[in-house]
mmCIF file with all atom_site columns, C-alpha atoms in Angstrom:
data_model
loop_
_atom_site.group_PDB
_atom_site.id
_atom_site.type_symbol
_atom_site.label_atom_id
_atom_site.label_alt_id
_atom_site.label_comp_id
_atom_site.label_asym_id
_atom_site.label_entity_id
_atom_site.label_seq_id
_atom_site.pdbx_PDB_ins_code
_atom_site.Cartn_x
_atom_site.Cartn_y
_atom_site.Cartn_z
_atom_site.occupancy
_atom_site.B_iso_or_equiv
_atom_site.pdbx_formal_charge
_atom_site.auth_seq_id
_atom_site.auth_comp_id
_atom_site.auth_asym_id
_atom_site.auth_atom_id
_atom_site.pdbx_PDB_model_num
ATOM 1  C CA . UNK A 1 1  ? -11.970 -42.356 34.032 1.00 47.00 ? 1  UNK A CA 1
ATOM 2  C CA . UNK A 1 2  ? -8.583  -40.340 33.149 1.00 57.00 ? 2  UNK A CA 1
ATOM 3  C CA . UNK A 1 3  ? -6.368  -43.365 33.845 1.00 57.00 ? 3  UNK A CA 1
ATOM 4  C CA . UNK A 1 4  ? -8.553  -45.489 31.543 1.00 59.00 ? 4  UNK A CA 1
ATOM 5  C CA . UNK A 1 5  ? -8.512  -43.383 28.606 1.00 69.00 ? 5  UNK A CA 1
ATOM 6  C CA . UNK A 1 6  ? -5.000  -42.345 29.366 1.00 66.00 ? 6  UNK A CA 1
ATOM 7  C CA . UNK A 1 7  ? -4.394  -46.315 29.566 1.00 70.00 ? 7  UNK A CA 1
ATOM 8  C CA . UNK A 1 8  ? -6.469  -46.602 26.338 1.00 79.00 ? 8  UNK A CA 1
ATOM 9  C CA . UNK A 1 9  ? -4.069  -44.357 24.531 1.00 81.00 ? 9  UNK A CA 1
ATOM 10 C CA . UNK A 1 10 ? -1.002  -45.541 25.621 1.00 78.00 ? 10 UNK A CA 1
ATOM 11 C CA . UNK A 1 11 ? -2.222  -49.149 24.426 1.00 80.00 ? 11 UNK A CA 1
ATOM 12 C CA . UNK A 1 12 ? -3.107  -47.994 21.214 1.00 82.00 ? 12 UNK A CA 1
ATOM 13 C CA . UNK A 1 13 ? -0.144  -46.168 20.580 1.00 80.00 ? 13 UNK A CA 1
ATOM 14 C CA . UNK A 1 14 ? 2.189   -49.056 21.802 1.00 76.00 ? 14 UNK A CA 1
ATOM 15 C CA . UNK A 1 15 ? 0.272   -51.200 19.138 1.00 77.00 ? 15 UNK A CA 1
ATOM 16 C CA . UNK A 1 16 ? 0.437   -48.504 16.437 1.00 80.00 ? 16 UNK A CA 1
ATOM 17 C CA . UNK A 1 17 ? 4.094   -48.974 17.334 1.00 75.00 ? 17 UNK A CA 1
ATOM 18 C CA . UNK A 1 18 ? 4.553   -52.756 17.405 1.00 73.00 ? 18 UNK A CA 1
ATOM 19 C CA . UNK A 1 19 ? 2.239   -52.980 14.147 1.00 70.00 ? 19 UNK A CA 1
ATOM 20 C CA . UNK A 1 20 ? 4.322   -50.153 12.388 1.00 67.00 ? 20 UNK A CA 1
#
């Protein structure tokens, strides 16, 4: 469950990135 949400985050921050 960890690695999911942890995976979650990382994906949304990477497109928070790329959109930013």
């Amino acid at each position: 469950m960890q690695s999911c949400k942890a995976g979650d985050s990382l994906n949304l921050y990477h497109v928070k990135l790329v959109t930013v």
